[in-house]
PDB file of C-alpha atoms in Angstrom:
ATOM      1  CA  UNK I   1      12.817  19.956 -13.150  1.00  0.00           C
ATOM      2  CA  UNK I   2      14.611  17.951 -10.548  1.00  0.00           C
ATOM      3  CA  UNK I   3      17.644  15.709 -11.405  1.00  0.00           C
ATOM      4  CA  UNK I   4      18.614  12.368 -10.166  1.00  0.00           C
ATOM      5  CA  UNK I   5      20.543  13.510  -7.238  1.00  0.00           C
ATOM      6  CA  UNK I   6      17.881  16.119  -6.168  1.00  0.00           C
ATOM      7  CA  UNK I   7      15.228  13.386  -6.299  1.00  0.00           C
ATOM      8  CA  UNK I   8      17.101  10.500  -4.491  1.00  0.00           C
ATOM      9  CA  UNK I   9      17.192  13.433  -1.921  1.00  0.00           C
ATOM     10  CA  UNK I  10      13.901  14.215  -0.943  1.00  0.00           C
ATOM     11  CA  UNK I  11      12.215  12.887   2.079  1.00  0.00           C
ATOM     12  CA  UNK I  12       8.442  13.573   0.732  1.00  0.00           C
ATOM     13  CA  UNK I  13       6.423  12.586  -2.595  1.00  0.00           C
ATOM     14  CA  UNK I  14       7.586  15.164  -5.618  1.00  0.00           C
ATOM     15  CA  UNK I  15       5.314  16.704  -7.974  1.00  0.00           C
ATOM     16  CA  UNK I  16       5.106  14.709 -10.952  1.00  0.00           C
ATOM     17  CA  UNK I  17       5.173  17.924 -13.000  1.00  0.00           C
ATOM     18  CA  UNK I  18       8.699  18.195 -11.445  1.00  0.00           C
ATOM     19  CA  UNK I  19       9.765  14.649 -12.942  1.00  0.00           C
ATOM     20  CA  UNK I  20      10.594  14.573 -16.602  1.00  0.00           C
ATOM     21  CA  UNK I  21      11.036  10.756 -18.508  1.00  0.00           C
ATOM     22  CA  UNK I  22      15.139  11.451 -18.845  1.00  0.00           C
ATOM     23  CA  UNK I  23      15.345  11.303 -15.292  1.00  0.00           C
ATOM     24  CA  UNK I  24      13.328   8.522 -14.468  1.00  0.00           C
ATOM     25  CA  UNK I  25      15.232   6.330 -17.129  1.00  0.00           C
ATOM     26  CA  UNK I  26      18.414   6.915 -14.712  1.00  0.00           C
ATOM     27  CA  UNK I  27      16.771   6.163 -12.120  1.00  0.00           C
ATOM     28  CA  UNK I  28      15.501   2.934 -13.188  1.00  0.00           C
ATOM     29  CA  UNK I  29      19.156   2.295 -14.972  1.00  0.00           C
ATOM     30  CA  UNK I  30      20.918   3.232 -11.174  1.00  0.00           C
ATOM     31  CA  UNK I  31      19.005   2.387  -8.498  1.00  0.00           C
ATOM     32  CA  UNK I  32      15.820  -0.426  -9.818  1.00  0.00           C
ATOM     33  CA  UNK I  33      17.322  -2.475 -12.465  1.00  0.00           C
ATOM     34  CA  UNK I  34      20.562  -3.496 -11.504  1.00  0.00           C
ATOM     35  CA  UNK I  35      19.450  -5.013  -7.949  1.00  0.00           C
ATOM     36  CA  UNK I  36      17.436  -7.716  -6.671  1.00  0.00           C
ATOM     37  CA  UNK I  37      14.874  -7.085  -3.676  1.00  0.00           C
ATOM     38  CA  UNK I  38      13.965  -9.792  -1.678  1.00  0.00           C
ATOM     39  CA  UNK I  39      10.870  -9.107   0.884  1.00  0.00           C
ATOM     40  CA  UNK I  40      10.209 -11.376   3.990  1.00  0.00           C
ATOM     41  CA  UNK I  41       7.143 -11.346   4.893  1.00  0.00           C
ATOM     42  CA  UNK I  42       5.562 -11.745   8.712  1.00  0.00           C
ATOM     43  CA  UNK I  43       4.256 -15.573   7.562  1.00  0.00           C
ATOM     44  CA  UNK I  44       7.798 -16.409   6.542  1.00  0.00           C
ATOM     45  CA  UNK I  45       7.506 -16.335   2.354  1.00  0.00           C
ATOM     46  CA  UNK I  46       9.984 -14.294   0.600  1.00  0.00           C
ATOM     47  CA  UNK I  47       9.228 -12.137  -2.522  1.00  0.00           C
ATOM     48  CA  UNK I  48      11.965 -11.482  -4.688  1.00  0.00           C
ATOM     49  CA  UNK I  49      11.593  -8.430  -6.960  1.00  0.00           C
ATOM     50  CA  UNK I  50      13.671  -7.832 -10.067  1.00  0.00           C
ATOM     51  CA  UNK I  51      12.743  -4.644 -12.565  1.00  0.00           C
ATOM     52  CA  UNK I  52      13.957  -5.799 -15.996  1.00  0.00           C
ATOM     53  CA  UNK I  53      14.871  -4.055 -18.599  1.00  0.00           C
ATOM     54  CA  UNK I  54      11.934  -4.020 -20.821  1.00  0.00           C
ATOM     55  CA  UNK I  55       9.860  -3.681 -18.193  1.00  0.00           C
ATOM     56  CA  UNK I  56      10.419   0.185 -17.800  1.00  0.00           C
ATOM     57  CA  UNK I  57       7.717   1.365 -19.964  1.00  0.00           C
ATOM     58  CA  UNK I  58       5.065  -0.240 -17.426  1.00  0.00           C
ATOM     59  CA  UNK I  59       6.940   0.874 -14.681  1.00  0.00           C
ATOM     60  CA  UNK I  60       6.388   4.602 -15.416  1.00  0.00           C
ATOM     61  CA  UNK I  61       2.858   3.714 -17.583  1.00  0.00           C
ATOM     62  CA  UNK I  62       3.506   5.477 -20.773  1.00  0.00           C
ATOM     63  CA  UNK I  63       1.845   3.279 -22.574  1.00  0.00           C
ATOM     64  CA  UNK I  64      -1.169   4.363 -20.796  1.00  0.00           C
ATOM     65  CA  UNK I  65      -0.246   8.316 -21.657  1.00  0.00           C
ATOM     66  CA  UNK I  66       0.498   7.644 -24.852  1.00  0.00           C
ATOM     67  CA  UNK I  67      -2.972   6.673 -25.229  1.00  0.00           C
ATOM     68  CA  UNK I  68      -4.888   9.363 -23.934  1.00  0.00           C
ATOM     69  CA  UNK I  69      -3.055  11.473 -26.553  1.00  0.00           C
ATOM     70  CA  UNK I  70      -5.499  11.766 -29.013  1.00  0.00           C
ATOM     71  CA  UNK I  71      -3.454  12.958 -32.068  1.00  0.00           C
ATOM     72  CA  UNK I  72      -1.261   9.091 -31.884  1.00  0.00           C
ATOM     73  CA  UNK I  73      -2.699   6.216 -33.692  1.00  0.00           C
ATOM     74  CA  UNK I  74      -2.140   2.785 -34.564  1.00  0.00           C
ATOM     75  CA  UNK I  75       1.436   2.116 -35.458  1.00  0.00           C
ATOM     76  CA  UNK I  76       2.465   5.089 -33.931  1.00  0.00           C
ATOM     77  CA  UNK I  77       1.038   4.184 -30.711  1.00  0.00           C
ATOM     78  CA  UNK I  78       3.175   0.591 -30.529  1.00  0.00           C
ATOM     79  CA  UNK I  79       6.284   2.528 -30.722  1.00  0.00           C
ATOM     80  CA  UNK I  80       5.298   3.077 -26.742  1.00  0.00           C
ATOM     81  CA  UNK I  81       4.492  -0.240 -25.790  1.00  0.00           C
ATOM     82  CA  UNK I  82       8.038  -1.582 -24.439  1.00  0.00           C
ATOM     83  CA  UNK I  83      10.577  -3.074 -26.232  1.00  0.00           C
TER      84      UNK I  83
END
């Protein structure tokens, strides 16, 4: 499994085997959520992008894995859905 530093490092995709949810947490705590990215585009309009805090779940879609596990259900199954 690769840690923070390790990923931050690479210069190509990693595996996604190689990327476990602890990891991508920091990563989201260190490098997404506490900045603001603003985008200009080539017409002149600026994007701003902010990753809040409760919006980590849908970042990394594990709603959408929780959900192809067939042994959750119902309640157990909103316990993935953000905060």
């Amino acid at each position: 499994m690769l840690d923070l530093t390790t990923l931050l490092s690479l210069n190509k995709k990693p595996n996604f085997a190689d990327i476990d949810l602890p990891v991508l947490r920091e990563l989201f705590y260190k490098e997404l959520y506490p900045y603001t990215f603003e985008f200009i585009l080539s017409t002149g309009e600026t994007i701003t992008l902010k990753f809040d805090l409760n919006k980590f779940c849908h970042l990394v879609g594990i709603e959408k894995t929780a959900k192809q596990q067939r042994t959750l259900r119902g309640r157990q199954l909103k316990d993935y859905k953000g905060m």
